[in-house]
PDB file of C-alpha atoms in Angstrom:
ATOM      1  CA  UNK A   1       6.339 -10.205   7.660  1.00 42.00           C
ATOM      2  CA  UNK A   2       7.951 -13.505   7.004  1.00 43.00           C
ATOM      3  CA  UNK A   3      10.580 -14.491   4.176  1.00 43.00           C
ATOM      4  CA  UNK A   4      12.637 -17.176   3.506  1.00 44.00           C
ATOM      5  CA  UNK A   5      15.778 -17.744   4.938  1.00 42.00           C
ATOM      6  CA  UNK A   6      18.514 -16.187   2.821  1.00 43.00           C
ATOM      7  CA  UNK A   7      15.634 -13.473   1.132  1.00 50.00           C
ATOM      8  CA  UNK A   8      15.775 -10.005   2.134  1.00 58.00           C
ATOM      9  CA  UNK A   9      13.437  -7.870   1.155  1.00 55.00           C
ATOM     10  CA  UNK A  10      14.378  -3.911   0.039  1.00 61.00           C
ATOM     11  CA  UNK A  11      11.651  -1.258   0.403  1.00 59.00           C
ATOM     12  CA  UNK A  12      12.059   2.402  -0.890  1.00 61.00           C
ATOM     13  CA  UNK A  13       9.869   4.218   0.883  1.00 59.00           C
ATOM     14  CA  UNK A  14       9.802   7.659  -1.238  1.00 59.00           C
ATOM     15  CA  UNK A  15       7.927  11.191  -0.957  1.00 56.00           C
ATOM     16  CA  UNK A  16       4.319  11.372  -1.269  1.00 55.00           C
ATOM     17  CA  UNK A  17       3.060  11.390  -4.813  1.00 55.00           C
ATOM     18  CA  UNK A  18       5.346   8.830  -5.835  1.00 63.00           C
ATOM     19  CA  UNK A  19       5.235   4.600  -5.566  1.00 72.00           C
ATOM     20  CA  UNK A  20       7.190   3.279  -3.287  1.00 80.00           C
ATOM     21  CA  UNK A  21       8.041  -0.576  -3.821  1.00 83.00           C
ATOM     22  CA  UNK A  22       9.479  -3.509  -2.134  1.00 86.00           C
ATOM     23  CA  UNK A  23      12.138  -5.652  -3.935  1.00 86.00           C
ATOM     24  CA  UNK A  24      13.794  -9.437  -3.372  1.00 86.00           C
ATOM     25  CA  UNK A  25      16.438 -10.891  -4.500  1.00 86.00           C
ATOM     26  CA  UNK A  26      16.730  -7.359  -6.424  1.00 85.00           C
ATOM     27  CA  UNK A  27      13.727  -8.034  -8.588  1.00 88.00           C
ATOM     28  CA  UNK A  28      10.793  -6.211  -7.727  1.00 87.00           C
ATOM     29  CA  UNK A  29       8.038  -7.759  -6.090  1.00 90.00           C
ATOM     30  CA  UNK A  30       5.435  -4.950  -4.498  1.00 89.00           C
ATOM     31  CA  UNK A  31       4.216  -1.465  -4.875  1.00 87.00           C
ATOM     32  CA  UNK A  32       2.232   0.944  -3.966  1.00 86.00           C
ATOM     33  CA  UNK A  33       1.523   4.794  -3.714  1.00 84.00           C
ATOM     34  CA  UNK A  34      -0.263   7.544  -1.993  1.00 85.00           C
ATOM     35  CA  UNK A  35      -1.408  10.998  -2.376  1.00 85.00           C
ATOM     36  CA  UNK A  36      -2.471  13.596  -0.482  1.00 87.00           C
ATOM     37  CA  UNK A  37      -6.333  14.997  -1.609  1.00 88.00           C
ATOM     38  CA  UNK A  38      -8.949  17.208  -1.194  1.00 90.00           C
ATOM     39  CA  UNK A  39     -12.497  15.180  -1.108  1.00 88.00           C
ATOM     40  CA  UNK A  40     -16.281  16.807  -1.762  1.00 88.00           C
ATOM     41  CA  UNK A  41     -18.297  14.939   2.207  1.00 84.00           C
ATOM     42  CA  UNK A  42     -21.359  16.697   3.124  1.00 87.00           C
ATOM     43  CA  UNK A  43     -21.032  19.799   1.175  1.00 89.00           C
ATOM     44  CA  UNK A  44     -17.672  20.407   2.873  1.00 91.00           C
ATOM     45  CA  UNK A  45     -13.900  20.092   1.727  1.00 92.00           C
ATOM     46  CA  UNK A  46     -11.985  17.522   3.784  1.00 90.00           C
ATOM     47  CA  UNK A  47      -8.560  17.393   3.751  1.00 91.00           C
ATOM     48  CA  UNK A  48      -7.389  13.142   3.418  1.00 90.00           C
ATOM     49  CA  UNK A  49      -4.873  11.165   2.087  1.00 89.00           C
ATOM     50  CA  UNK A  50      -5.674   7.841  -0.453  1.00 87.00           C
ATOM     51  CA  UNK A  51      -3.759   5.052  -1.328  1.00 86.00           C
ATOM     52  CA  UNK A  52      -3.662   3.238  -4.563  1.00 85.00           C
ATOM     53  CA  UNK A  53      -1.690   0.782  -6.699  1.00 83.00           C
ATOM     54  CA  UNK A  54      -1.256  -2.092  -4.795  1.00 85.00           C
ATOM     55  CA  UNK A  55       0.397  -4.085  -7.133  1.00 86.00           C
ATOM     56  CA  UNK A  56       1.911  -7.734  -5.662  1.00 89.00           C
ATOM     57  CA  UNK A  57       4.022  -9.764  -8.308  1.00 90.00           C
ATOM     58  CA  UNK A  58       1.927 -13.026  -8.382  1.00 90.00           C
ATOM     59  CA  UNK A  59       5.344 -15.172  -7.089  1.00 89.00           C
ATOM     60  CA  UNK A  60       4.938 -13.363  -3.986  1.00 87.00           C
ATOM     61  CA  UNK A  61       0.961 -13.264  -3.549  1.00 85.00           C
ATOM     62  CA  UNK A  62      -0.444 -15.430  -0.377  1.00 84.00           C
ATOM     63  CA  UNK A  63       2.688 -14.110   1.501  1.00 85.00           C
ATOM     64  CA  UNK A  64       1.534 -11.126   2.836  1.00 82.00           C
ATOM     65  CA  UNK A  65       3.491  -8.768   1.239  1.00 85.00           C
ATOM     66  CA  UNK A  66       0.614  -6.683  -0.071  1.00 82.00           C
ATOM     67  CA  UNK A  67      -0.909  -6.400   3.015  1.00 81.00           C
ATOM     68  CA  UNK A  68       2.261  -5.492   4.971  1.00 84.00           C
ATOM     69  CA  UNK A  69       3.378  -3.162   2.244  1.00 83.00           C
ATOM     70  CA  UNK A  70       0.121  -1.453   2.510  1.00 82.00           C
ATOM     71  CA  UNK A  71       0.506  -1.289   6.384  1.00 82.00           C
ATOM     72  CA  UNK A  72       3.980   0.120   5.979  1.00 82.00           C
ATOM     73  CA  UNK A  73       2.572   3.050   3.553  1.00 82.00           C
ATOM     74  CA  UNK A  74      -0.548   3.972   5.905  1.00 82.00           C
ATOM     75  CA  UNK A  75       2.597   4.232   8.452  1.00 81.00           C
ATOM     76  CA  UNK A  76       3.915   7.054   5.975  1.00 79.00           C
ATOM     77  CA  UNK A  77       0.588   8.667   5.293  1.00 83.00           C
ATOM     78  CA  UNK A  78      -0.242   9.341   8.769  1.00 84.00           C
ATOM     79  CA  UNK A  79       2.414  11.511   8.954  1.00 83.00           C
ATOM     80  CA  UNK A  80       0.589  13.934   6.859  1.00 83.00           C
ATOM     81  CA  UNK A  81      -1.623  14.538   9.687  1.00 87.00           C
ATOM     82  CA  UNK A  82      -4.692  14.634   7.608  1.00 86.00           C
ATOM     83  CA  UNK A  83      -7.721  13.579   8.909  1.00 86.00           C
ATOM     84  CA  UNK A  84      -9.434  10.644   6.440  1.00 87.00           C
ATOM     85  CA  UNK A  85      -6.908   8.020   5.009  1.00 86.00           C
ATOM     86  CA  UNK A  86      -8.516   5.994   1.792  1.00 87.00           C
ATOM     87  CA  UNK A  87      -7.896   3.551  -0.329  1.00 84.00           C
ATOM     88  CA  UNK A  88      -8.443   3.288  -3.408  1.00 85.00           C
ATOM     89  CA  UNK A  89      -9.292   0.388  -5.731  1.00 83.00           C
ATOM     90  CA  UNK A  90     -11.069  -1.615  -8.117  1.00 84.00           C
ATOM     91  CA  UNK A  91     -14.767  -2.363  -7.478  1.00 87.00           C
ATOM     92  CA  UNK A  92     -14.297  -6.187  -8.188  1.00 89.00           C
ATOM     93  CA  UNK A  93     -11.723  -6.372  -5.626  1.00 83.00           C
ATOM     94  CA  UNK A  94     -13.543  -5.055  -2.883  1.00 84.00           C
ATOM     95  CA  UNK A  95     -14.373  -7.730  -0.686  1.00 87.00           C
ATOM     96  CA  UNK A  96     -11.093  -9.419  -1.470  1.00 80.00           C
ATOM     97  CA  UNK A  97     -10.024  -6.316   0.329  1.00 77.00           C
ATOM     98  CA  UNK A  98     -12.631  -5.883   3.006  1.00 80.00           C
ATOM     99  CA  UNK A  99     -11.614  -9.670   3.779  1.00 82.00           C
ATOM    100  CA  UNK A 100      -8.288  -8.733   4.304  1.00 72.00           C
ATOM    101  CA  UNK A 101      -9.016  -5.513   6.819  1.00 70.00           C
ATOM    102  CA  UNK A 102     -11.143  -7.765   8.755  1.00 69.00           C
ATOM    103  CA  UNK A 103      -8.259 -10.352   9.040  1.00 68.00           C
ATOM    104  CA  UNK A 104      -6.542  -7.680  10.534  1.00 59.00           C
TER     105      UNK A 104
END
């Protein structure tokens, strides 16, 4: 990801179950978190992992920050080893979001 010169940007990257967030200039700017879950597919349980609250202070939007803070969490998730990663969000933002996979 880009910033401007003399910007630094500060992630905390913390346990599952918690939001992590990104921070510039010390004020925060991103966040986002992810949790471990047990989903209902085909009669079966399936072990997966979703991620939700991707929040992007509007100073910072058309920066990429969301999307590379969302990268850097599915980085953390996969960790867990599980087999199905999600996301989760709000219906109207859906193809904003399916737009942004396929830029990808």
């Amino acid at each position: 990801m880009r910033s401007r010169p003399g910007t630094r940007l500060r992630t905390h990257d913390p346990p599952e179950q918690q939001p992590g967030h990104v921070r510039r200039g010390g004020r925060l700017v991103a966040r986002a978190g992810w949790l471990p879950i047990t989903v209902r597919a085909g009669g079966k349980r399936v072990i997966a992992v979703g991620l939700g609250g991707v929040v992007v202070h509007r100073s910072q939007r058309g920066r990429s920050v969301g999307h590379w803070w969302s990268a850097r969490r599915w980085t953390g998730m996969r960790r867990l080893g599980r087999p199905i990663g999600m996301l989760f969000c709000h219906e109207e933002l859906v193809p904003y979001v399916l737009r942004r996979c396929a830029q990808s």
